[in-house]
Coordinates of C-alpha atoms in Angstrom, one line a residue:
M114 CA -17.1 40.9 -31.3
D115 CA -13.7 39.4 -32.2
T116 CA -12.2 40.2 -28.9
I117 CA -14.9 38.2 -27.1
F118 CA -14.5 35.4 -29.4
Y119 CA -10.7 35.5 -29.1
K120 CA -11.1 35.4 -25.1
M121 CA -13.4 32.5 -25.4
K122 CA -11.1 30.6 -27.7
W123 CA -8.2 31.3 -25.4
S124 CA -10.1 30.2 -22.3
F125 CA -11.2 27.1 -23.9
L126 CA -7.6 26.3 -24.9
V127 CA -6.4 26.9 -21.3
I128 CA -9.1 24.7 -19.9
S129 CA -8.3 22.0 -22.3
F130 CA -4.7 22.1 -21.7
T131 CA -5.1 22.1 -17.8
S132 CA -7.5 19.1 -18.0
A133 CA -5.0 17.2 -20.1
L134 CA -2.3 18.0 -17.6
I135 CA -4.5 16.9 -14.7
A136 CA -5.3 13.6 -16.5
C137 CA -1.7 12.7 -17.0
A138 CA -0.7 13.8 -13.5
Q139 CA -0.9 10.6 -11.4
P140 CA -2.4 7.2 -12.1
K141 CA -5.3 6.1 -10.3
I142 CA -4.7 3.4 -7.7
I143 CA -7.0 1.6 -5.4
I144 CA -5.5 0.1 -2.2
H145 CA -7.1 -2.8 -0.4
A146 CA -5.2 -3.2 2.9
Y147 CA -5.8 -5.3 5.9
S148 CA -4.0 -6.0 9.3
Q149 CA -4.4 -9.3 11.1
Q150 CA -3.1 -10.3 14.6
F151 CA -1.5 -13.6 14.8
T152 CA -0.5 -15.5 18.0
P153 CA 2.0 -18.2 17.5
G154 CA 0.8 -21.7 18.9
T155 CA 3.8 -22.9 20.9
I156 CA 5.1 -20.7 23.7
P157 CA 8.7 -22.2 23.5
T158 CA 9.2 -20.6 20.2
R159 CA 8.4 -17.2 21.5
D160 CA 11.1 -16.9 24.2
V161 CA 14.5 -18.2 23.6
V162 CA 17.6 -18.4 26.0
G163 CA 20.5 -16.5 24.4
E164 CA 24.2 -17.6 24.3
N165 CA 24.7 -16.7 27.9
A166 CA 22.1 -18.2 30.5
D167 CA 21.3 -14.6 31.5
D168 CA 20.3 -13.5 28.0
F169 CA 16.8 -14.1 27.3
I170 CA 15.4 -13.3 23.9
K171 CA 11.7 -12.4 24.1
H172 CA 9.8 -12.6 21.0
P173 CA 6.4 -10.8 20.5
A174 CA 3.5 -12.7 21.8
V175 CA 1.4 -11.3 19.0
I176 CA 2.5 -10.5 15.5
T177 CA 0.7 -8.2 13.0
N178 CA 0.4 -9.5 9.4
Y179 CA -0.5 -6.9 6.7
L180 CA -2.3 -8.1 3.5
I181 CA -2.0 -5.3 0.9
Y182 CA -3.4 -5.4 -2.6
V183 CA -3.1 -2.7 -5.2
E184 CA -5.5 -2.2 -8.3
V185 CA -4.2 -0.4 -11.5
D186 CA -5.4 0.1 -15.0
T187 CA -4.4 -3.0 -17.2
A188 CA -2.3 -0.8 -19.4
M189 CA -0.2 0.7 -16.6
Q190 CA 3.1 -0.6 -15.5
I191 CA 4.1 0.5 -12.0
T192 CA 7.0 -0.6 -9.9
P193 CA 6.3 -0.9 -6.2
S194 CA 9.2 0.6 -4.2
A195 CA 8.1 0.7 -0.5
V196 CA 5.3 0.7 1.9
W197 CA 4.9 3.0 5.2
V198 CA 2.8 0.9 7.7
G199 CA 3.1 0.3 11.3
G200 CA 5.1 3.4 11.7
K201 CA 8.1 2.3 9.5
W202 CA 9.1 2.0 5.8
D203 CA 9.3 -1.6 4.6
T204 CA 10.8 -2.9 1.3
V205 CA 8.3 -4.6 -0.9
A206 CA 7.9 -7.3 -3.6
A207 CA 4.9 -7.5 -6.0
K208 CA 3.1 -10.5 -7.1
N209 CA 0.6 -10.3 -9.9
I210 CA -2.8 -11.8 -9.0
I211 CA -4.4 -13.1 -12.2
K212 CA -8.0 -13.8 -10.8
T213 CA -10.5 -11.8 -8.8
P214 CA -12.4 -11.8 -6.6
F215 CA -9.6 -12.8 -4.2
I216 CA -11.2 -14.4 -1.2
T217 CA -9.7 -15.7 2.1
E218 CA -11.3 -18.6 3.8
Y219 CA -9.8 -18.7 7.2
P220 CA -10.7 -17.9 9.9
S221 CA -13.8 -16.7 8.0
K222 CA -14.8 -16.1 4.4
K223 CA -14.1 -12.5 3.3
T224 CA -13.5 -11.0 0.0
L225 CA -10.2 -9.1 0.0
V226 CA -10.3 -7.8 -3.5
P227 CA -13.6 -7.6 -5.4
A228 CA -14.1 -8.8 -8.9
T229 CA -12.3 -6.3 -11.3
S230 CA -11.0 -6.1 -14.9
K231 CA -8.0 -4.1 -13.6
K232 CA -4.5 -5.5 -12.9
V233 CA -4.1 -6.5 -9.3
Y234 CA -0.9 -6.7 -7.3
E235 CA -0.4 -8.5 -4.1
I236 CA 2.2 -6.4 -2.1
I237 CA 4.4 -8.5 0.1
L238 CA 6.4 -6.7 2.8
G239 CA 10.0 -7.3 3.2
D240 CA 12.7 -5.8 5.7
T241 CA 12.6 -2.4 7.1
L242 CA 14.2 0.0 4.8
K243 CA 17.9 0.8 5.8
Q244 CA 17.6 4.2 4.7
A245 CA 14.1 5.6 5.0
I246 CA 12.4 7.5 2.2
V247 CA 12.6 11.3 2.7
P248 CA 9.1 12.3 2.6
T249 CA 7.8 15.5 1.0
A250 CA 5.7 17.8 3.1
K251 CA 2.5 16.2 1.7
V252 CA 3.7 12.7 2.5
K253 CA 4.8 13.9 6.1
K254 CA 1.1 15.1 6.5
Q255 CA -0.2 11.9 5.2
M256 CA 2.0 10.0 7.7
I257 CA 0.2 11.6 10.5
D258 CA -3.5 10.9 9.7
H259 CA -3.0 7.8 7.3
E260 CA -2.3 4.2 8.4
L261 CA -0.6 3.1 5.1
I262 CA 1.4 4.9 2.4
F263 CA 2.3 3.0 -0.9
A264 CA 5.4 4.3 -2.7
Y265 CA 5.8 3.3 -6.3
W266 CA 7.5 4.2 -9.6
W267 CA 5.7 5.1 -12.7
N268 CA 7.1 6.6 -16.0
G269 CA 10.4 7.2 -14.2
K270 CA 8.8 9.2 -11.3
R271 CA 8.0 8.3 -7.7
Y272 CA 4.4 8.6 -6.6
F273 CA 2.7 8.0 -3.2
A274 CA -0.8 6.7 -2.6
A275 CA -2.2 6.8 1.0
L276 CA -4.9 4.8 2.7
K277 CA -6.5 6.4 5.8
K278 CA -7.5 3.3 7.6
L279 CA -6.6 -0.5 7.3
T280 CA -9.4 -2.9 7.6
V281 CA -8.8 -5.1 10.7
L282 CA -9.5 -8.9 10.1
E283 CA -10.2 -11.5 12.7
P284 CA -7.2 -12.7 14.6
L285 CA -5.5 -15.9 13.9
E286 CA -4.1 -18.4 16.6
G287 CA -1.4 -20.8 15.9
M288 CA -1.8 -24.7 16.3

């Protein structure tokens, strides 16, 4: 009888400890990400003659803008470090959004971030990272079948959150 009780007590302790470790493992992050094609309005700003008359700098006719928002618990303090999107790692800056829902009005009304009591960051893409992040095996696999990977620091450790598919917004055309 004592042996069964001892085994049950030990099992309960192991399950409790494992559950506590899982709960502390990685913060829950919700990513809202969108891509939007933008066509600049004036053609001369796209194509520029270089220093020599033979040099012709061709700018892309269509630019892809990425709108990325990250939701975290209000008590959590994360530091965004990079985003992998469009096949490359970019530097990021984070701007805290105070009010949700976050809605865009143009070209049509769309809720980008629903109403929430959580902390929401707008992730602003910077330049391409000069030295790309060396991905783990798990992140390499995510780079194959996910469109966006968000790298961030929490409690002194780097974490990654992935998003399978970006939501495509209506294209914008310049004036």
